[in-house]
Amino acid sequence: MTYDSVYDLLRGLHILAVIAWMAGLLYLPRLFAYHTETAPPGSEFDAHFQVWEGKLLRIIMNPAMVMAWVFGLALIWVDAHRHGDGWRFLAEPWMVTKLAGVLFLTGWHTYLWRARKAFAAGRRDHAAKFWRMTNELPFLAAIVMVIAVTTEFGHP
């Protein structure tokens, strides 16, 4: 296999992992909004929401995030070796933007994980309006990241 064919395979797997991760990042805040509005702490419905939220994190979001990171790091390694340019591309503006987006999404994932723990403890730290307002943050970050990668702005 050539570096190019390995790169193409990794890129496809990375995109699939990111799709699954983004689905969870977009859906979990919506579940939190509904949870806040309709399920008082300790109620039967509260217990159902906690199961749904926990499964979404454990079964979809966490594995997808790990795989997105693994395939993304593998892409960086292959890219550094396939053109002979080394690691210089990591300092290009488009890549810095992409990496900043990845850090933001990882931080948001962690924030959502902690929020789920607060729900499990019977706390509602934010109103449903907060969850609805922040629901689209991952998609906004994805727009910036995809445009950065596809245009490679700042690339000589």
Short mmCIF file of C-alpha atoms in Angstrom, two decimals:
data_model
loop_
_atom_site.label_atom_id
_atom_site.label_comp_id
_atom_site.label_asym_id
_atom_site.label_seq_id
_atom_site.Cartn_x
_atom_site.Cartn_y
_atom_site.Cartn_z
CA MET A 1 0.00 0.00 0.00
CA THR A 2 1.21 3.47 -0.79
CA TYR A 3 1.07 6.44 1.57
CA ASP A 4 -1.66 7.92 -0.64
CA SER A 5 -3.90 4.85 -0.43
CA VAL A 6 -3.39 4.58 3.34
CA TYR A 7 -4.16 8.30 3.63
CA ASP A 8 -7.40 7.91 1.66
CA LEU A 9 -8.53 4.97 3.83
CA LEU A 10 -7.71 6.84 7.04
CA ARG A 11 -9.47 9.96 5.78
CA GLY A 12 -12.65 7.97 5.10
CA LEU A 13 -12.55 6.32 8.52
CA HIS A 14 -11.84 9.69 10.16
CA ILE A 15 -14.85 11.27 8.43
CA LEU A 16 -17.13 8.41 9.57
CA ALA A 17 -15.92 8.73 13.17
CA VAL A 18 -16.44 12.50 13.09
CA ILE A 19 -19.98 12.06 11.74
CA ALA A 20 -20.87 9.78 14.66
CA TRP A 21 -19.20 12.09 17.17
CA MET A 22 -20.95 15.16 15.77
CA ALA A 23 -24.32 13.39 15.89
CA GLY A 24 -23.87 12.89 19.62
CA LEU A 25 -22.51 16.39 20.21
CA LEU A 26 -25.59 17.83 18.50
CA TYR A 27 -28.14 15.48 20.09
CA LEU A 28 -27.04 15.37 23.74
CA PRO A 29 -27.71 19.08 24.49
CA ARG A 30 -31.18 18.64 22.96
CA LEU A 31 -31.78 15.70 25.32
CA PHE A 32 -30.60 17.91 28.19
CA ALA A 33 -33.12 20.61 27.18
CA TYR A 34 -35.97 18.09 27.16
CA HIS A 35 -34.69 16.51 30.38
CA THR A 36 -34.64 19.91 32.11
CA GLU A 37 -38.15 20.80 30.96
CA THR A 38 -40.00 17.55 31.47
CA ALA A 39 -38.34 15.36 34.09
CA PRO A 40 -38.14 16.50 37.71
CA PRO A 41 -35.16 15.06 39.62
CA GLY A 42 -35.96 11.62 41.02
CA SER A 43 -38.91 11.01 38.72
CA GLU A 44 -39.30 7.91 36.56
CA PHE A 45 -38.86 10.04 33.44
CA ASP A 46 -35.64 11.49 34.94
CA ALA A 47 -34.30 7.93 35.23
CA HIS A 48 -35.17 7.25 31.57
CA PHE A 49 -33.37 10.39 30.41
CA GLN A 50 -30.32 9.43 32.45
CA VAL A 51 -30.20 6.02 30.75
CA TRP A 52 -30.57 7.57 27.27
CA GLU A 53 -27.92 10.22 27.94
CA GLY A 54 -25.51 7.72 29.46
CA LYS A 55 -25.85 5.30 26.56
CA LEU A 56 -25.39 8.07 24.02
CA LEU A 57 -22.12 9.04 25.69
CA ARG A 58 -20.80 5.53 26.37
CA ILE A 59 -21.90 3.72 23.22
CA ILE A 60 -21.66 6.42 20.54
CA MET A 61 -19.91 9.61 21.58
CA ASN A 62 -16.92 8.34 23.56
CA PRO A 63 -15.88 5.66 21.06
CA ALA A 64 -16.47 8.01 18.12
CA MET A 65 -14.35 10.73 19.73
CA VAL A 66 -11.52 8.29 20.41
CA MET A 67 -11.65 6.97 16.85
CA ALA A 68 -11.76 10.51 15.39
CA TRP A 69 -8.63 11.33 17.40
CA VAL A 70 -6.87 8.07 16.46
CA PHE A 71 -7.61 8.41 12.74
CA GLY A 72 -6.84 12.13 12.82
CA LEU A 73 -3.45 11.59 14.43
CA ALA A 74 -2.74 8.79 11.96
CA LEU A 75 -3.61 11.16 9.11
CA ILE A 76 -1.16 13.71 10.48
CA TRP A 77 1.57 11.07 10.69
CA VAL A 78 0.96 9.79 7.16
CA ASP A 79 0.73 13.34 5.77
CA ALA A 80 4.04 14.23 7.40
CA HIS A 81 5.70 11.32 5.61
CA ARG A 82 3.98 11.13 2.24
CA HIS A 83 5.15 14.46 0.78
CA GLY A 84 8.56 14.67 2.37
CA ASP A 85 7.72 18.09 3.88
CA GLY A 86 7.82 16.75 7.42
CA TRP A 87 5.68 18.34 10.09
CA ARG A 88 5.67 21.93 8.75
CA PHE A 89 2.01 21.76 7.68
CA LEU A 90 1.01 21.66 11.36
CA ALA A 91 1.89 25.37 11.61
CA GLU A 92 -0.14 26.42 8.57
CA PRO A 93 -3.17 28.61 9.41
CA TRP A 94 -5.72 26.13 8.06
CA MET A 95 -4.30 23.30 10.19
CA VAL A 96 -4.02 25.47 13.30
CA THR A 97 -7.69 26.36 12.80
CA LYS A 98 -8.62 22.69 12.41
CA LEU A 99 -6.66 21.68 15.50
CA ALA A 100 -8.21 24.52 17.54
CA GLY A 101 -11.62 23.21 16.47
CA VAL A 102 -10.71 19.69 17.56
CA LEU A 103 -9.67 21.00 20.97
CA PHE A 104 -12.92 22.96 21.24
CA LEU A 105 -15.02 19.89 20.35
CA THR A 106 -13.09 17.77 22.84
CA GLY A 107 -13.61 20.39 25.53
CA TRP A 108 -17.32 20.62 24.70
CA HIS A 109 -17.58 16.82 24.87
CA THR A 110 -16.01 16.94 28.34
CA TYR A 111 -18.40 19.71 29.38
CA LEU A 112 -21.38 17.62 28.24
CA TRP A 113 -20.02 14.58 30.09
CA ARG A 114 -19.83 16.63 33.30
CA ALA A 115 -23.32 18.00 32.71
CA ARG A 116 -24.62 14.43 32.44
CA LYS A 117 -23.04 13.68 35.80
CA ALA A 118 -24.82 16.73 37.26
CA PHE A 119 -28.16 15.45 35.92
CA ALA A 120 -27.41 12.05 37.48
CA ALA A 121 -26.79 13.81 40.80
CA GLY A 122 -30.19 15.51 40.56
CA ARG A 123 -28.82 18.94 39.62
CA ARG A 124 -30.06 21.13 36.80
CA ASP A 125 -27.19 23.59 36.43
CA HIS A 126 -28.64 25.20 33.29
CA ALA A 127 -32.09 26.03 31.95
CA ALA A 128 -33.43 24.36 28.81
CA LYS A 129 -32.84 27.65 26.98
CA PHE A 130 -29.09 27.36 27.65
CA TRP A 131 -29.00 23.89 26.11
CA ARG A 132 -30.95 25.04 23.07
CA MET A 133 -28.68 28.07 22.60
CA THR A 134 -25.49 26.02 22.83
CA ASN A 135 -26.82 23.08 20.84
CA GLU A 136 -25.41 24.36 17.55
CA LEU A 137 -21.89 25.21 18.78
CA PRO A 138 -20.39 21.95 17.47
CA PHE A 139 -21.91 22.53 14.04
CA LEU A 140 -20.56 26.07 13.89
CA ALA A 141 -17.13 24.73 14.78
CA ALA A 142 -17.50 22.03 12.11
CA ILE A 143 -18.29 24.65 9.47
CA VAL A 144 -15.11 26.55 10.28
CA MET A 145 -13.03 23.36 10.40
CA VAL A 146 -14.32 21.95 7.12
CA ILE A 147 -13.83 25.26 5.30
CA ALA A 148 -10.31 25.51 6.74
CA VAL A 149 -9.36 22.01 5.60
CA THR A 150 -11.01 22.12 2.19
CA THR A 151 -9.63 25.55 1.24
CA GLU A 152 -6.28 25.18 3.06
CA PHE A 153 -6.30 28.95 3.49
CA GLY A 154 -2.89 30.45 4.12
CA HIS A 155 -1.24 27.56 2.24
CA PRO A 156 1.49 28.83 -0.08
#
